[in-house]
Amino acid sequence: MNTPSLAWSDDLVIGVPVLDREHAALLAMFQRLADPDCAGDRAAVRALLDTLVGEVCRHFDDEEGLMHESRYPDTAAHVESHHLLLKQVNSFITLLDGQPDGWAAANISDFVGRWLLDHIREDDRRFAAYLIAKR
Ligand SMILES: [Fe+2]
């Protein structure tokens, strides 16, 4: 099942082009993960998850780098929420590894995709407003 709510939309733009591009690319990957053609193929799901985790880590590094550079006062709390998300993703991957079918893939796409949308709309937008005001 493709989850339309994971689609990129203008209300997700935070105004920092590098982060907007990365957010859009991550959402596209979560949508691919939820695609039934992929969800039924365990090896494809596992490979996509590995790629996705790598891309999420790279994105968090970029975002956190900008926070440190700009001395964003809420950096610690924001970084902590990134860590929590990665912990949850890794738990889902462990779950998937122990499951005979691909249900955990749709589950991870739904859960993490929604987390990402909320995170972009609230936490990332707050950081972007700070960064733009500082420039
Ligand atoms: Fe973030």
mmCIF file of C-alpha atoms and ligand atoms in Angstrom:
data_model
loop_
_atom_site.group_PDB
_atom_site.id
_atom_site.type_symbol
_atom_site.label_atom_id
_atom_site.label_comp_id
_atom_site.label_asym_id
_atom_site.label_seq_id
_atom_site.Cartn_x
_atom_site.Cartn_y
_atom_site.Cartn_z
ATOM 1 C CA MET A 1 0.000 0.000 0.000
ATOM 2 C CA ASN A 2 1.351 3.364 -0.960
ATOM 3 C CA THR A 3 0.754 5.879 1.814
ATOM 4 C CA PRO A 4 -0.329 9.156 0.228
ATOM 5 C CA SER A 5 0.197 11.013 3.489
ATOM 6 C CA LEU A 6 3.940 10.397 3.115
ATOM 7 C CA ALA A 7 3.989 12.444 -0.095
ATOM 8 C CA TRP A 8 6.106 15.585 -0.237
ATOM 9 C CA SER A 9 4.048 18.765 -0.131
ATOM 10 C CA ASP A 10 4.733 22.492 0.010
ATOM 11 C CA ASP A 11 3.759 22.721 3.668
ATOM 12 C CA LEU A 12 6.854 20.631 4.456
ATOM 13 C CA VAL A 13 9.250 23.230 3.030
ATOM 14 C CA ILE A 14 11.247 24.747 5.890
ATOM 15 C CA GLY A 15 13.259 27.195 3.776
ATOM 16 C CA VAL A 16 16.733 25.676 4.100
ATOM 17 C CA PRO A 17 17.281 24.207 0.604
ATOM 18 C CA VAL A 18 19.774 21.483 1.546
ATOM 19 C CA LEU A 19 17.489 20.175 4.305
ATOM 20 C CA ASP A 20 14.365 20.457 2.135
ATOM 21 C CA ARG A 21 16.051 18.360 -0.571
ATOM 22 C CA GLU A 22 17.113 15.726 1.954
ATOM 23 C CA HIS A 23 13.662 15.591 3.576
ATOM 24 C CA ALA A 24 11.998 15.101 0.164
ATOM 25 C CA ALA A 25 14.467 12.327 -0.729
ATOM 26 C CA LEU A 26 13.876 10.559 2.606
ATOM 27 C CA LEU A 27 10.105 10.666 2.213
ATOM 28 C CA ALA A 28 10.419 9.211 -1.290
ATOM 29 C CA MET A 29 12.409 6.322 0.193
ATOM 30 C CA PHE A 30 9.774 5.696 2.884
ATOM 31 C CA GLN A 31 7.110 5.609 0.182
ATOM 32 C CA ARG A 32 9.128 3.090 -1.800
ATOM 33 C CA LEU A 33 9.430 0.969 1.336
ATOM 34 C CA ALA A 34 5.627 0.907 1.641
ATOM 35 C CA ASP A 35 5.183 -0.132 -2.001
ATOM 36 C CA PRO A 36 3.653 -3.638 -2.134
ATOM 37 C CA ASP A 37 6.023 -4.660 -4.935
ATOM 38 C CA CYS A 38 8.884 -3.989 -2.552
ATOM 39 C CA ALA A 39 7.178 -5.063 0.691
ATOM 40 C CA GLY A 40 6.784 -8.647 -0.538
ATOM 41 C CA ASP A 41 10.451 -8.969 -1.376
ATOM 42 C CA ARG A 42 12.293 -9.508 1.856
ATOM 43 C CA ALA A 43 15.789 -9.006 0.419
ATOM 44 C CA ALA A 44 14.688 -5.783 -1.289
ATOM 45 C CA VAL A 45 13.103 -4.501 1.928
ATOM 46 C CA ARG A 46 16.238 -5.279 3.912
ATOM 47 C CA ALA A 47 18.510 -3.595 1.352
ATOM 48 C CA LEU A 48 16.253 -0.550 1.169
ATOM 49 C CA LEU A 49 16.161 -0.315 4.964
ATOM 50 C CA ASP A 50 19.958 -0.364 5.141
ATOM 51 C CA THR A 51 20.177 2.376 2.517
ATOM 52 C CA LEU A 52 17.465 4.350 4.274
ATOM 53 C CA VAL A 53 19.177 4.190 7.663
ATOM 54 C CA GLY A 54 22.406 5.388 6.024
ATOM 55 C CA GLU A 55 20.591 8.299 4.381
ATOM 56 C CA VAL A 56 18.776 9.212 7.601
ATOM 57 C CA CYS A 57 22.107 9.248 9.483
ATOM 58 C CA ARG A 58 23.719 11.393 6.777
ATOM 59 C CA HIS A 59 20.785 13.808 6.903
ATOM 60 C CA PHE A 60 20.886 14.027 10.706
ATOM 61 C CA ASP A 61 24.637 14.726 10.523
ATOM 62 C CA ASP A 62 24.042 17.553 8.037
ATOM 63 C CA GLU A 63 21.253 19.024 10.126
ATOM 64 C CA GLU A 64 23.151 18.714 13.394
ATOM 65 C CA GLY A 65 26.234 20.249 11.742
ATOM 66 C CA LEU A 66 24.187 23.328 10.850
ATOM 67 C CA MET A 67 22.893 23.450 14.429
ATOM 68 C CA HIS A 68 26.375 23.378 15.910
ATOM 69 C CA GLU A 69 27.691 25.936 13.421
ATOM 70 C CA SER A 70 24.834 28.321 14.164
ATOM 71 C CA ARG A 71 24.929 27.652 17.928
ATOM 72 C CA TYR A 72 21.263 26.666 17.927
ATOM 73 C CA PRO A 73 20.161 26.734 21.590
ATOM 74 C CA ASP A 74 17.887 23.646 21.287
ATOM 75 C CA THR A 75 20.545 21.464 19.671
ATOM 76 C CA ALA A 76 20.752 18.943 22.523
ATOM 77 C CA ALA A 77 17.000 18.213 22.578
ATOM 78 C CA HIS A 78 16.842 18.023 18.799
ATOM 79 C CA VAL A 79 19.815 15.663 18.590
ATOM 80 C CA GLU A 80 18.228 13.510 21.289
ATOM 81 C CA SER A 81 15.062 13.151 19.228
ATOM 82 C CA HIS A 82 17.211 12.027 16.254
ATOM 83 C CA HIS A 83 18.882 9.411 18.472
ATOM 84 C CA LEU A 84 15.517 8.120 19.692
ATOM 85 C CA LEU A 85 14.264 7.766 16.140
ATOM 86 C CA LEU A 86 17.354 5.803 15.089
ATOM 87 C CA LYS A 87 16.890 3.532 18.095
ATOM 88 C CA GLN A 88 13.307 2.848 17.050
ATOM 89 C CA VAL A 89 14.306 2.206 13.438
ATOM 90 C CA ASN A 90 16.901 -0.296 14.604
ATOM 91 C CA SER A 91 14.278 -2.022 16.768
ATOM 92 C CA PHE A 92 12.017 -2.345 13.727
ATOM 93 C CA ILE A 93 14.892 -3.804 11.729
ATOM 94 C CA THR A 94 15.524 -6.374 14.457
ATOM 95 C CA LEU A 95 11.809 -7.184 14.371
ATOM 96 C CA LEU A 96 11.879 -7.558 10.600
ATOM 97 C CA ASP A 97 14.883 -9.868 10.801
ATOM 98 C CA GLY A 98 12.851 -12.134 13.085
ATOM 99 C CA GLN A 99 9.694 -12.141 10.942
ATOM 100 C CA PRO A 100 8.941 -14.588 8.109
ATOM 101 C CA ASP A 101 7.053 -11.971 6.055
ATOM 102 C CA GLY A 102 7.496 -8.314 5.215
ATOM 103 C CA TRP A 103 4.844 -6.750 7.434
ATOM 104 C CA ALA A 104 7.371 -4.850 9.485
ATOM 105 C CA ALA A 105 8.422 -2.924 6.383
ATOM 106 C CA ALA A 106 5.010 -1.320 5.936
ATOM 107 C CA ASN A 107 4.960 -0.773 9.670
ATOM 108 C CA ILE A 108 8.311 1.017 9.697
ATOM 109 C CA SER A 109 7.368 3.125 6.702
ATOM 110 C CA ASP A 110 4.149 4.206 8.341
ATOM 111 C CA PHE A 111 5.587 4.858 11.790
ATOM 112 C CA VAL A 112 8.879 6.467 10.800
ATOM 113 C CA GLY A 113 7.356 8.338 7.877
ATOM 114 C CA ARG A 114 4.801 9.921 10.171
ATOM 115 C CA TRP A 115 7.459 10.677 12.769
ATOM 116 C CA LEU A 116 9.502 12.389 10.066
ATOM 117 C CA LEU A 117 6.529 14.490 8.919
ATOM 118 C CA ASP A 118 5.780 15.664 12.472
ATOM 119 C CA HIS A 119 9.472 16.283 13.106
ATOM 120 C CA ILE A 120 9.855 18.365 9.923
ATOM 121 C CA ARG A 121 6.714 20.381 10.628
ATOM 122 C CA GLU A 122 7.633 21.186 14.213
ATOM 123 C CA ASP A 123 11.259 20.671 15.266
ATOM 124 C CA ASP A 124 12.970 21.246 11.912
ATOM 125 C CA ARG A 125 10.779 24.229 11.105
ATOM 126 C CA ARG A 126 11.690 25.810 14.463
ATOM 127 C CA PHE A 127 15.380 25.308 13.718
ATOM 128 C CA ALA A 128 14.994 26.673 10.158
ATOM 129 C CA ALA A 129 13.292 29.817 11.480
ATOM 130 C CA TYR A 130 16.217 30.337 13.858
ATOM 131 C CA LEU A 131 18.791 29.727 11.120
ATOM 132 C CA ILE A 132 17.111 32.012 8.584
ATOM 133 C CA ALA A 133 16.730 34.795 11.177
ATOM 134 C CA LYS A 134 20.424 34.485 12.028
ATOM 135 C CA ARG A 135 21.678 34.723 8.417
HETATM 136 FE FE FE B 1 15.713 17.127 12.695
#
